[in-house]
Tab-separated table of N, CA and C in Angstrom:
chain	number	residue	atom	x	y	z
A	1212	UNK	N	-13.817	-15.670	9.250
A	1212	UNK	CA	-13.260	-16.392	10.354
A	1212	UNK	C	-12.825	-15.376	11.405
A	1213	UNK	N	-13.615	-15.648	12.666
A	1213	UNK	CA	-12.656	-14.565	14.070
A	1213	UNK	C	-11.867	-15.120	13.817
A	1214	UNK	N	-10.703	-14.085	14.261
A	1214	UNK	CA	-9.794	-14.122	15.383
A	1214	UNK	C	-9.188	-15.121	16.123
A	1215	UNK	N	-10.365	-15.488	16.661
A	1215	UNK	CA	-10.483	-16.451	17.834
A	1215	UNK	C	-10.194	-17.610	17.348
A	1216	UNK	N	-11.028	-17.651	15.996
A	1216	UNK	CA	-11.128	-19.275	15.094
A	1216	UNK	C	-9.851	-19.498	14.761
A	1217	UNK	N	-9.299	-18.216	14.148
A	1217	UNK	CA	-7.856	-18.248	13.770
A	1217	UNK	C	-6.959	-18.647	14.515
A	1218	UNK	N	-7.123	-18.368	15.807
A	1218	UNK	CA	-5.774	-18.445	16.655
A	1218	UNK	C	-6.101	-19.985	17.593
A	1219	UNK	N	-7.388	-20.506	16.927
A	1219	UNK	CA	-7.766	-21.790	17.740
A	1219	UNK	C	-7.409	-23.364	16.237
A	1220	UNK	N	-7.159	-22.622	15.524
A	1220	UNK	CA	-6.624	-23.496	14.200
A	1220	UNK	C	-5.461	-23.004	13.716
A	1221	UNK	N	-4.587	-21.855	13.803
A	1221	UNK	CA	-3.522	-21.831	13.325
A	1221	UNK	C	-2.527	-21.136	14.852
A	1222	UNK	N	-2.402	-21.761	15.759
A	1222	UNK	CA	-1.578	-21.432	16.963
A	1222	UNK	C	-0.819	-20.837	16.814
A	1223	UNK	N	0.515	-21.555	16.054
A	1223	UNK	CA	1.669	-20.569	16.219
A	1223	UNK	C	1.623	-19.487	15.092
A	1224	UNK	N	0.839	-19.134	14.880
A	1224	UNK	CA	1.078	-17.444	13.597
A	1224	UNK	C	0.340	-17.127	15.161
A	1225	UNK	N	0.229	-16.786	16.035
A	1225	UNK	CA	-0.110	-15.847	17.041
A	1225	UNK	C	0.777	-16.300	18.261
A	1226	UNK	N	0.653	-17.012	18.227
A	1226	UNK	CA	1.878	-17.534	19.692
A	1226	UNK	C	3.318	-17.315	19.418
A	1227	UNK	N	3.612	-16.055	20.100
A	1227	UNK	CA	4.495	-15.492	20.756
A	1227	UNK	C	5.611	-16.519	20.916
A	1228	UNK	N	5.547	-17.747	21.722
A	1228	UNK	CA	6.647	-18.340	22.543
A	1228	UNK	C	6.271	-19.913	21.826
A	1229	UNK	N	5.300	-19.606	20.322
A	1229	UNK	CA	6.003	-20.537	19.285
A	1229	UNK	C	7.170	-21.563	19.260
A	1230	UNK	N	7.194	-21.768	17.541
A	1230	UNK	CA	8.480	-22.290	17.371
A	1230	UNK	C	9.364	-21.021	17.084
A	1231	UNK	N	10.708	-21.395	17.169
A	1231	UNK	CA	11.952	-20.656	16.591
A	1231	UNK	C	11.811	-20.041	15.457
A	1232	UNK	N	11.424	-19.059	15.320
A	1232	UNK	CA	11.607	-18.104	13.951
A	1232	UNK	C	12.859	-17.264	13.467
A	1233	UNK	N	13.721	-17.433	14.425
A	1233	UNK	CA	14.869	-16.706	14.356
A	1233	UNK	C	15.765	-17.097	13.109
A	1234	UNK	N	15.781	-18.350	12.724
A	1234	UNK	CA	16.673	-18.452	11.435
A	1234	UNK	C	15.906	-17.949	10.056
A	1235	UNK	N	16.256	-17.741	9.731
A	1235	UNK	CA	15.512	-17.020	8.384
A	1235	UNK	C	15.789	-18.264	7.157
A	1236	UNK	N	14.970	-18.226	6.532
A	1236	UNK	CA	14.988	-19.558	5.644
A	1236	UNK	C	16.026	-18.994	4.296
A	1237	UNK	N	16.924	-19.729	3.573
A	1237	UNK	CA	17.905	-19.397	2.497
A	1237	UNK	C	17.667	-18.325	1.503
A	1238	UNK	N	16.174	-18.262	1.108
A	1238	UNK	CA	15.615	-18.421	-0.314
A	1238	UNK	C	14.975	-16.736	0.263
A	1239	UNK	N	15.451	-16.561	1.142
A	1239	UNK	CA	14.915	-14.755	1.361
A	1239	UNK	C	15.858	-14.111	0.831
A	1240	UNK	N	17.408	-14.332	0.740
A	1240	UNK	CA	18.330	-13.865	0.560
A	1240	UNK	C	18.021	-13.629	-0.770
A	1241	UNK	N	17.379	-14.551	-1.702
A	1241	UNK	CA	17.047	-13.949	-3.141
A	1241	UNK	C	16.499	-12.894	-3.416
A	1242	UNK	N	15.886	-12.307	-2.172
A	1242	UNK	CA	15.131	-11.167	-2.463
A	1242	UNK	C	15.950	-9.948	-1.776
A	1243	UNK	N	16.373	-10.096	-0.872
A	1243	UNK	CA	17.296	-9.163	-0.580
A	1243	UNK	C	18.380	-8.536	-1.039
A	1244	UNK	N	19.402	-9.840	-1.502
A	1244	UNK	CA	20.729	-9.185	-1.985
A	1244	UNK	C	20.451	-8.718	-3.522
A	1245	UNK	N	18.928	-8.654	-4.480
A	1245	UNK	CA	19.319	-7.326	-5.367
A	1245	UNK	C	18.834	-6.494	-4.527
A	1246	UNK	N	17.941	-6.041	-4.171
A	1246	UNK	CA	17.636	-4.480	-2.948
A	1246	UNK	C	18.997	-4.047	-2.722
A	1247	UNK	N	19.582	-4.946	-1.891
A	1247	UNK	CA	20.871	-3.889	-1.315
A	1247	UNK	C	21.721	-3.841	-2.628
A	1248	UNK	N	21.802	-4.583	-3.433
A	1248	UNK	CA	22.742	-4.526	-4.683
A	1248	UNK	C	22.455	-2.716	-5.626
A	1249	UNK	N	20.608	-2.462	-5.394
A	1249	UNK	CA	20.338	-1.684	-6.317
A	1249	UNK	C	20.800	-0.510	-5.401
A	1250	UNK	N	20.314	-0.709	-3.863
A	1250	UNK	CA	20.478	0.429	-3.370
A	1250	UNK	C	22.249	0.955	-3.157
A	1251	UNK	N	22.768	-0.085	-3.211
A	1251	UNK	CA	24.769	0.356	-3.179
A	1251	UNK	C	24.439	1.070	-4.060
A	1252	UNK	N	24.145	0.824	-5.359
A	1252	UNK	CA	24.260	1.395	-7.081
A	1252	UNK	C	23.786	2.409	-7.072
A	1253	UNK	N	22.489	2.912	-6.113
A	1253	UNK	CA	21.791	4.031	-5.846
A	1253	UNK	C	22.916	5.249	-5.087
A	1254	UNK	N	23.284	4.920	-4.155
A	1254	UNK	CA	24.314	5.443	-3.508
A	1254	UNK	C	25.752	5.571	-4.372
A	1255	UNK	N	26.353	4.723	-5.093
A	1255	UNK	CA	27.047	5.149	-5.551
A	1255	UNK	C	26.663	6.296	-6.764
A	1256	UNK	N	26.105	5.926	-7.331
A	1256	UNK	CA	26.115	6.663	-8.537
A	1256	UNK	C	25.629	8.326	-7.867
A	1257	UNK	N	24.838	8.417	-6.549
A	1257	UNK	CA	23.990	9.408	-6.018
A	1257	UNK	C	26.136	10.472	-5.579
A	1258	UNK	N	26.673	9.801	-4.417
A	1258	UNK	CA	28.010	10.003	-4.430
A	1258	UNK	C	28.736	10.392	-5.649
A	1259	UNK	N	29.016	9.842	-6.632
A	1259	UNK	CA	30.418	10.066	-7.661
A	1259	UNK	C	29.395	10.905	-8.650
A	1260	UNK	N	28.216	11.363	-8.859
A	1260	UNK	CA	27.628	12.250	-9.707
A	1260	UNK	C	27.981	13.670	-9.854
A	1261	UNK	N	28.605	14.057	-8.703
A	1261	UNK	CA	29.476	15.405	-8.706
A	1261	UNK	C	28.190	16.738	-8.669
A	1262	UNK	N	28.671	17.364	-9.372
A	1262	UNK	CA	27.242	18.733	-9.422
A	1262	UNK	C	26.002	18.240	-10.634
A	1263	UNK	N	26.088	17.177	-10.704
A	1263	UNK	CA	24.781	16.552	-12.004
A	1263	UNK	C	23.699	16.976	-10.833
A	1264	UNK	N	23.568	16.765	-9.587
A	1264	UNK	CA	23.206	15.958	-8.438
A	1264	UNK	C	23.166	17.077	-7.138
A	1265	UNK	N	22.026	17.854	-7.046
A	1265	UNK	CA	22.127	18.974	-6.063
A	1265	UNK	C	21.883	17.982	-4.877
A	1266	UNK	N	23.036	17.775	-4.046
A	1266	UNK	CA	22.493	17.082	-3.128
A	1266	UNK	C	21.572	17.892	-1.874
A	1267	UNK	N	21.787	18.819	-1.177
A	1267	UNK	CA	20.662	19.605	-0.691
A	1267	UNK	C	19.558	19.443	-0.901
A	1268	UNK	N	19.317	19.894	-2.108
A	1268	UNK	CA	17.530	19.621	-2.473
A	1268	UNK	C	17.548	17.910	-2.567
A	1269	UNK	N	18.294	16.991	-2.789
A	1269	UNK	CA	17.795	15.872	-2.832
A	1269	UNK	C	17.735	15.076	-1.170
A	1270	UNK	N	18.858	15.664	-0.366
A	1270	UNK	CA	18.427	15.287	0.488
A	1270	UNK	C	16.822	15.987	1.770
A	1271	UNK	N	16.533	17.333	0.868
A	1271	UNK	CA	15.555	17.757	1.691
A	1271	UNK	C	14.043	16.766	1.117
A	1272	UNK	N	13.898	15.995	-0.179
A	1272	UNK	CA	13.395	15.424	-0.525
A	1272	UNK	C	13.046	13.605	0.157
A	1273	UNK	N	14.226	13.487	-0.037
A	1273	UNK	CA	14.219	12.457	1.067
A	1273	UNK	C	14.165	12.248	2.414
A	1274	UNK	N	14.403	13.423	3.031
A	1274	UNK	CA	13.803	13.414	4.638
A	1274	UNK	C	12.613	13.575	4.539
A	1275	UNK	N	11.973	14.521	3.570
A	1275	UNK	CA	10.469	15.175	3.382
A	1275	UNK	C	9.822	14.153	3.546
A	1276	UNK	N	10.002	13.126	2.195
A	1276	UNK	CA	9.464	12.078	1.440
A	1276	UNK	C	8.922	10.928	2.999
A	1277	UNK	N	10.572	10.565	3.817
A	1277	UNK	CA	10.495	10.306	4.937
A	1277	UNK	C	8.985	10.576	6.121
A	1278	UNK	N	9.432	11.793	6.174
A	1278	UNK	CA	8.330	12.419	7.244
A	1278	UNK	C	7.164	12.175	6.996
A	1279	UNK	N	7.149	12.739	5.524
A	1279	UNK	CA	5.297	12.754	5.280
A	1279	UNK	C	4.903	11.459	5.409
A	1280	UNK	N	5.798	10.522	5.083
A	1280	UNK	CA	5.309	8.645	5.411
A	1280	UNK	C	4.896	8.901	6.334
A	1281	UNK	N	5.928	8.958	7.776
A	1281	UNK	CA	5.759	8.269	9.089
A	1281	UNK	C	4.941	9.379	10.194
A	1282	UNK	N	4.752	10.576	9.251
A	1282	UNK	CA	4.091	11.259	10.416
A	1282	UNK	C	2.728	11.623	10.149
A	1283	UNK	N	2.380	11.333	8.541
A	1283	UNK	CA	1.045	11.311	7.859
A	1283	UNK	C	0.244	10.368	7.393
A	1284	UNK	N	0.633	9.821	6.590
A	1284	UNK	CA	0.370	8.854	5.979
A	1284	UNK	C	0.113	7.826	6.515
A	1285	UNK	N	1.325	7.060	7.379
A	1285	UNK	CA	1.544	5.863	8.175
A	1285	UNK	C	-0.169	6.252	9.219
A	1286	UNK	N	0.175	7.038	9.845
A	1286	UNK	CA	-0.955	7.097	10.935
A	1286	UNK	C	-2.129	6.831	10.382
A	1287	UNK	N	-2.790	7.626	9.233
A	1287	UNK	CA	-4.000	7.784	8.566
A	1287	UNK	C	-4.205	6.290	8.471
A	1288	UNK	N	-3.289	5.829	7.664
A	1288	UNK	CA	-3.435	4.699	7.138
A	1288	UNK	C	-3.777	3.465	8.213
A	1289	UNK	N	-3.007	3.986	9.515
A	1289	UNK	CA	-3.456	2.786	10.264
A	1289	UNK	C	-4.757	3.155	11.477
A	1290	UNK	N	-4.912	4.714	10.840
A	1290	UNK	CA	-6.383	4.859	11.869
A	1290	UNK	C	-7.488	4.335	11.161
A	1291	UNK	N	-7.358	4.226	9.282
A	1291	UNK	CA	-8.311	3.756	9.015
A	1291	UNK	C	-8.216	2.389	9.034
A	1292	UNK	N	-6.969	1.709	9.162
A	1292	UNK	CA	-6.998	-0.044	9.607
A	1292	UNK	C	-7.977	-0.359	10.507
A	1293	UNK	N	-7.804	0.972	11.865
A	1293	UNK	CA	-8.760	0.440	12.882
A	1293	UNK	C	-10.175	0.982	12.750
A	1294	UNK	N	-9.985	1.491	12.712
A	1294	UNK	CA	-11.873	1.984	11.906
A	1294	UNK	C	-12.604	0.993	11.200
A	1295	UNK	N	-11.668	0.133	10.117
A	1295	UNK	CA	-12.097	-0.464	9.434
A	1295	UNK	C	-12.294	-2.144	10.476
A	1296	UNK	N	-11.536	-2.441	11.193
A	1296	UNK	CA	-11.266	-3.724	12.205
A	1296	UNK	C	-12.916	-3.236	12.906
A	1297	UNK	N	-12.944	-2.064	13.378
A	1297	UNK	CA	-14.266	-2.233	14.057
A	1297	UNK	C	-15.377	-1.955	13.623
A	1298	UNK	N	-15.550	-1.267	12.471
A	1298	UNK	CA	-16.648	-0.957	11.900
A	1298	UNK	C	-17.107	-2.449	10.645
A	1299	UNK	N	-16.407	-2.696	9.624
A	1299	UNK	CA	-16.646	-3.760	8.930
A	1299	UNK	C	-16.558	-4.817	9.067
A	1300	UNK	N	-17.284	-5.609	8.201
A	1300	UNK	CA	-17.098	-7.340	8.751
A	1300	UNK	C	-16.389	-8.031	8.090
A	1301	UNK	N	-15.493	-8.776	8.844
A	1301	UNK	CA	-14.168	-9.440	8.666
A	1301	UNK	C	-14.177	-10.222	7.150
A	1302	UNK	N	-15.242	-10.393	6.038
A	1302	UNK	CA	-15.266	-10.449	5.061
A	1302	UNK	C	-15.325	-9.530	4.451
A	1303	UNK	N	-15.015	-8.619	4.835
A	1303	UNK	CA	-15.034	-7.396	3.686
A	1303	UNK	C	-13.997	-6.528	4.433
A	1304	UNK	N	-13.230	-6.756	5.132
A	1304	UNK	CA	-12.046	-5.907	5.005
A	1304	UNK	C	-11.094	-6.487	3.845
A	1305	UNK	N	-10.647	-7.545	3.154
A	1305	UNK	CA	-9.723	-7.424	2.414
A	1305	UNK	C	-10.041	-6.475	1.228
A	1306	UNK	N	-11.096	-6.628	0.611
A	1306	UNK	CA	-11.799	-5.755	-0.622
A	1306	UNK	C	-11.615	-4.633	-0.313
A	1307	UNK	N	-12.053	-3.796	0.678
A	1307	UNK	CA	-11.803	-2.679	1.796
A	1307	UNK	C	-10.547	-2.080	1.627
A	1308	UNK	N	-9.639	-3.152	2.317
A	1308	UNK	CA	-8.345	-2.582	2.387
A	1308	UNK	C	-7.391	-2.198	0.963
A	1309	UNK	N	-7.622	-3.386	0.171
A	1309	UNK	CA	-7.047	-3.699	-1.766
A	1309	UNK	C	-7.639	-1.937	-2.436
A	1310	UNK	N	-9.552	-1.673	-2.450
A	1310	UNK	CA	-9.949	-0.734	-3.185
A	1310	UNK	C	-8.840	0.593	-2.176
A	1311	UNK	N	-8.889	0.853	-1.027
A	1311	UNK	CA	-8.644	2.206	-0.762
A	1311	UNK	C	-6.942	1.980	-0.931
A	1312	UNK	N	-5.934	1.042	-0.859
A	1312	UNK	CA	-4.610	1.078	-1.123
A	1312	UNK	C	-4.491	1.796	-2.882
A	1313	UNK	N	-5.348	0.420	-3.596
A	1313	UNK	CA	-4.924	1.096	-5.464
A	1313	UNK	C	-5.836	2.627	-5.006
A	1314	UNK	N	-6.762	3.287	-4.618
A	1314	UNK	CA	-7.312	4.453	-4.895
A	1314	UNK	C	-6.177	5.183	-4.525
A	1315	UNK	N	-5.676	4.691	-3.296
A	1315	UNK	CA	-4.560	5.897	-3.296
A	1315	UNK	C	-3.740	6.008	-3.779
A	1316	UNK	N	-3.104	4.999	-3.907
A	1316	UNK	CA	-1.391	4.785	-5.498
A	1316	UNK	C	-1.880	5.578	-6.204
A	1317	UNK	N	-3.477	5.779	-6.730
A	1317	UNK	CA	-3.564	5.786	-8.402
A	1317	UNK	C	-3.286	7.429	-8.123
A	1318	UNK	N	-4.199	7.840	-6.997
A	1318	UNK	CA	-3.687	9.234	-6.284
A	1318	UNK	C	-2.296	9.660	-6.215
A	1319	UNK	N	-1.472	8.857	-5.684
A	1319	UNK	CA	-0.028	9.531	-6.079
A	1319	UNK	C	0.182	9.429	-6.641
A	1320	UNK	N	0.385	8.684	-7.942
A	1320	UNK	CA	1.108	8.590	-9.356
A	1320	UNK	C	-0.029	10.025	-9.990
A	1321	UNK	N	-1.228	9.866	-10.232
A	1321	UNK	CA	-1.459	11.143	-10.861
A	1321	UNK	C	-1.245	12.337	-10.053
A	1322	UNK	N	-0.958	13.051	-8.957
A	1322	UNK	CA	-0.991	14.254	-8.213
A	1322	UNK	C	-0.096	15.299	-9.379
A	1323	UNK	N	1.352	14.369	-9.438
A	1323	UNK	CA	1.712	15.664	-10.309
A	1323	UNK	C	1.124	15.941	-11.852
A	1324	UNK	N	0.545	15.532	-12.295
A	1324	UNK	CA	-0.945	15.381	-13.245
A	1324	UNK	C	-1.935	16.723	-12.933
A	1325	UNK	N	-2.972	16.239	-11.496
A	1325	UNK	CA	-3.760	17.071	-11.444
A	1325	UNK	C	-3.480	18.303	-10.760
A	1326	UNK	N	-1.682	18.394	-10.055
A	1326	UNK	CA	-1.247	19.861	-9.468
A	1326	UNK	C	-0.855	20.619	-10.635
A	1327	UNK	N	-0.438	20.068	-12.141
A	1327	UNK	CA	-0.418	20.831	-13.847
A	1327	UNK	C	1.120	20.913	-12.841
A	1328	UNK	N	2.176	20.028	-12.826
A	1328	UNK	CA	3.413	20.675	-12.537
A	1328	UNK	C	4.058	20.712	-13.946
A	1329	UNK	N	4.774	21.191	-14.332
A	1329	UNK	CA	5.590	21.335	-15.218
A	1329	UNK	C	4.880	22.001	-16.718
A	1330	UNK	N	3.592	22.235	-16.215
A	1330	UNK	CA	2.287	22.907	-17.127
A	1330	UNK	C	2.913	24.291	-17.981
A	1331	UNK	N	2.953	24.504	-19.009
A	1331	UNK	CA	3.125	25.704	-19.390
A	1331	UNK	C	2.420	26.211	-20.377
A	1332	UNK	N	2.100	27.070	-20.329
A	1332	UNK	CA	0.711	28.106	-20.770
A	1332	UNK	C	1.140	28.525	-22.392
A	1333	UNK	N	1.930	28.435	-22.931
A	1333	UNK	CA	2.282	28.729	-24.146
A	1333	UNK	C	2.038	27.514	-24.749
A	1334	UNK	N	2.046	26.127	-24.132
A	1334	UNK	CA	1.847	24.715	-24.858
A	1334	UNK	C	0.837	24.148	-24.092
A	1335	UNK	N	-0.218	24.135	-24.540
A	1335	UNK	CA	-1.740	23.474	-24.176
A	1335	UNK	C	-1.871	21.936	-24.231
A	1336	UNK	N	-0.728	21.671	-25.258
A	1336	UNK	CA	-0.920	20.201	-25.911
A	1336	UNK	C	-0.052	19.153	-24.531
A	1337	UNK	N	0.842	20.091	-23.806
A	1337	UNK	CA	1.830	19.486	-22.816
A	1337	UNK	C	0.747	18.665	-21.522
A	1338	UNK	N	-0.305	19.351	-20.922
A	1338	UNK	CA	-1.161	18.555	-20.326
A	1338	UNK	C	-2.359	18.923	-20.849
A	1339	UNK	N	-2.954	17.993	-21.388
A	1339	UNK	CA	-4.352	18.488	-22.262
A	1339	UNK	C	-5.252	18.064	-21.621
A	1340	UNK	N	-5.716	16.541	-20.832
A	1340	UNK	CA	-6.523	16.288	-20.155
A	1340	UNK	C	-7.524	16.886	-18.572
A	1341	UNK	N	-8.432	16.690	-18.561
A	1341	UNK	CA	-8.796	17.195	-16.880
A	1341	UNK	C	-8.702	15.861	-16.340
A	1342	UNK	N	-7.531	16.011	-15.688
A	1342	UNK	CA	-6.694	14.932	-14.752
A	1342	UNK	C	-7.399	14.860	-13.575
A	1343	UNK	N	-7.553	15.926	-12.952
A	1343	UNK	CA	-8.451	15.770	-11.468
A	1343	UNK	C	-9.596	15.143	-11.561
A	1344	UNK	N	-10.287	15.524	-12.648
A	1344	UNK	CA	-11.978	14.825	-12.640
A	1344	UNK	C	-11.365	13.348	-13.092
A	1345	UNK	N	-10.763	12.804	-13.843
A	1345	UNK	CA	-10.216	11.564	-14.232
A	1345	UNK	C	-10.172	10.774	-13.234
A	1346	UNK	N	-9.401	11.451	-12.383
A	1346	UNK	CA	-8.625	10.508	-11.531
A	1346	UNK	C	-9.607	10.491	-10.339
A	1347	UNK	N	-10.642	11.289	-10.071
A	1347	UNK	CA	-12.237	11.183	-9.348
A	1347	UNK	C	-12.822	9.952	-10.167
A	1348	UNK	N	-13.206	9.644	-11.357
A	1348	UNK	CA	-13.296	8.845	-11.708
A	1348	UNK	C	-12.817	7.394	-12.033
A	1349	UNK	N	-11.586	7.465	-11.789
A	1349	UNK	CA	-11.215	5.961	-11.527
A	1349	UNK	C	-11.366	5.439	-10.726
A	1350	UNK	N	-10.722	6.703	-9.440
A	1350	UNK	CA	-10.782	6.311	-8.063
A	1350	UNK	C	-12.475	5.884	-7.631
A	1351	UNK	N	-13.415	6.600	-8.079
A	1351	UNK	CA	-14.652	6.196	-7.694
A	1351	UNK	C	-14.958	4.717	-8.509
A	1352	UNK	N	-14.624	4.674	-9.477
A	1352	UNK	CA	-14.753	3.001	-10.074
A	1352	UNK	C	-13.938	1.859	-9.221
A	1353	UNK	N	-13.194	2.550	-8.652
A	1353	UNK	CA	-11.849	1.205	-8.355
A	1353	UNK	C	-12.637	0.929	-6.727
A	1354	UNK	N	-13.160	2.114	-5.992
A	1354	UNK	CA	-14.057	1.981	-4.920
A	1354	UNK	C	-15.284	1.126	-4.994
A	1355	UNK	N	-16.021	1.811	-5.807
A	1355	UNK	CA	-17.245	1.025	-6.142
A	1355	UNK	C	-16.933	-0.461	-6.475
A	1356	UNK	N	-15.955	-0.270	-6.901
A	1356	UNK	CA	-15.707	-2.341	-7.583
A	1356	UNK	C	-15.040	-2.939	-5.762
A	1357	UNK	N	-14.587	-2.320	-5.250
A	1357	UNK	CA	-13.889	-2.592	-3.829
A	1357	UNK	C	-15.296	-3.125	-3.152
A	1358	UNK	N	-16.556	-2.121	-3.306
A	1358	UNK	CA	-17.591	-2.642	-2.516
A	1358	UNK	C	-18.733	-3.660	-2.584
A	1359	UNK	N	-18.590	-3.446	-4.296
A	1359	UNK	CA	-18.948	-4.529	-4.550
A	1359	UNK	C	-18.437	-5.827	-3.819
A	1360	UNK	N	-17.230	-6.025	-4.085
A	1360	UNK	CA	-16.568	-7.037	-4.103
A	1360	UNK	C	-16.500	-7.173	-2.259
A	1361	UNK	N	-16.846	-6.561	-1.775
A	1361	UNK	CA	-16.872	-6.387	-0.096
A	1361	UNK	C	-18.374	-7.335	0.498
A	1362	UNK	N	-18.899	-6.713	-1.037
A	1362	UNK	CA	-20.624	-7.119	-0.388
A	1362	UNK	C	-20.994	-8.632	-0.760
A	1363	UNK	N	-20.154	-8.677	-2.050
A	1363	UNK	CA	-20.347	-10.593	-2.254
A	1363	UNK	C	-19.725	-11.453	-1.061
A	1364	UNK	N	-18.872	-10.977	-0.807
A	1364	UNK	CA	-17.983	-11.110	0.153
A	1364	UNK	C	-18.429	-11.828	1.289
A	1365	UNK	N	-19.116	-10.169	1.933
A	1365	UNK	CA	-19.585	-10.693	2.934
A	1365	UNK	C	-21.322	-11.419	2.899
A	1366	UNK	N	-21.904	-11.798	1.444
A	1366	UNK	CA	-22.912	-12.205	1.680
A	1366	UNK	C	-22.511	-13.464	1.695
A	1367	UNK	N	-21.887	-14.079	0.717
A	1367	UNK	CA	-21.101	-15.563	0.576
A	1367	UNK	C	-20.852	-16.068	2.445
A	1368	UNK	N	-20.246	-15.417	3.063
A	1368	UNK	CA	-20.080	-15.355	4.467
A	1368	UNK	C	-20.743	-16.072	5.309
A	1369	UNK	N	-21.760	-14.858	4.860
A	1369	UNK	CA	-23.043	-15.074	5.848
A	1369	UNK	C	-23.607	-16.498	5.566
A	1370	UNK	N	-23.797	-16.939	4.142
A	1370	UNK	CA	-24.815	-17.514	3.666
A	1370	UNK	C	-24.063	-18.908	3.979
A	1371	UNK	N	-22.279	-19.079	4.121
A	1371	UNK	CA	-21.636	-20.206	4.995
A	1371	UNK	C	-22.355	-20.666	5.929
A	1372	UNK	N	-22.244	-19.261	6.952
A	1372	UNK	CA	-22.172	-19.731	8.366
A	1372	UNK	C	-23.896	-20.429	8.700
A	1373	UNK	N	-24.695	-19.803	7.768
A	1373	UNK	CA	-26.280	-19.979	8.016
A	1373	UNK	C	-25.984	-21.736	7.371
A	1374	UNK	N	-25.522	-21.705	6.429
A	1374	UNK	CA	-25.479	-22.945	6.055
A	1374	UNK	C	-24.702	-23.905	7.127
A	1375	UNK	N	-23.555	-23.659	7.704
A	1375	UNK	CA	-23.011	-24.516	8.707
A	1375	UNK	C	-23.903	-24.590	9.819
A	1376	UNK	N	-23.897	-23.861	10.255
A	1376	UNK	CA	-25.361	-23.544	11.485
A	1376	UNK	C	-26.507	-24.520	11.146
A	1377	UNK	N	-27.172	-25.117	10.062
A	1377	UNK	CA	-27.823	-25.728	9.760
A	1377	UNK	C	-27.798	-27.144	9.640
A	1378	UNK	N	-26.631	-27.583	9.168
A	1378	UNK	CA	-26.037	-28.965	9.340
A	1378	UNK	C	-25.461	-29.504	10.442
């Protein structure tokens, strides 16, 4: 479906000067007040931990952590949004977008895996696997199943619109 179709059958999810969205409906608050509940608990316990708790290094972690989001990541992520808006067809960006999000999670959860952090050379048994080629291999399965799933996608699509076009 364009765009166009979208915003000619569902109006107000694009119209601006809509209805009133300003009240927020009750049942969000369920999701919010544990967040801030965990994050007080985060903060407190981060506060009254005393020297358990180098705060220096934890706060150079969390600005880091910060930055590399919004000054790396964030961008990449939304240059390939648009790459992907103009290069692929609007049935196959969700598959698109789902395979390269899990490829990359699966990428950060293993990194400290395939960087051997905490690796030590006297104990072999501590990381025994080849993590890097592994994690080439999932990531190339979890892709390949992304394109698959891109290409039914967009043949199902096609084979609509030829069919509507016809009737």
């Amino acid at each position: 479906m364009s765009l166009t179709t979208q915003r000619q059958t569902h109006p107000s999810a694009f119209d601006l000067d809509g209805p009133n969205t300003s009240a927020s409906p009750w049942w969000r608050w369920l999701f919010v007040l544990p967040g801030l509940v965990a994050a007080a608990y985060g903060v407190y316990g981060l506060l009254t931990a005393g020297s358990r708790v180098p705060l220096d290094s934890w706060l150079t972690w969390f600005v880091g952590s910060a930055l590399l989001h919004d000054l790396v990541i964030a961008p990449i992520w939304i240059g390939l949004g648009w790459l992907a808006a103009r290069v692929l067809p609007d049935a196959a960006r969700p598959a698109i977008v789902v395979g390269a999000a899990v490829a990359g999670l699966l990428a950060l959860v293993a990194l400290p895996f395939v960087l051997g952090v905490g690796a030590d050379p006297e104990n072999p048994s501590f990381l025994p696997r080849e993590y890097g080629r592994n994690l080439l291999l999932v990531d190339a399965g979890v892709l390949v199943l992304a394109a698959v799933w891109a290409g039914v996608a967009t043949v199902r699509s096609r084979s609509r619109a030829v069919a509507e076009d016809v009737c």
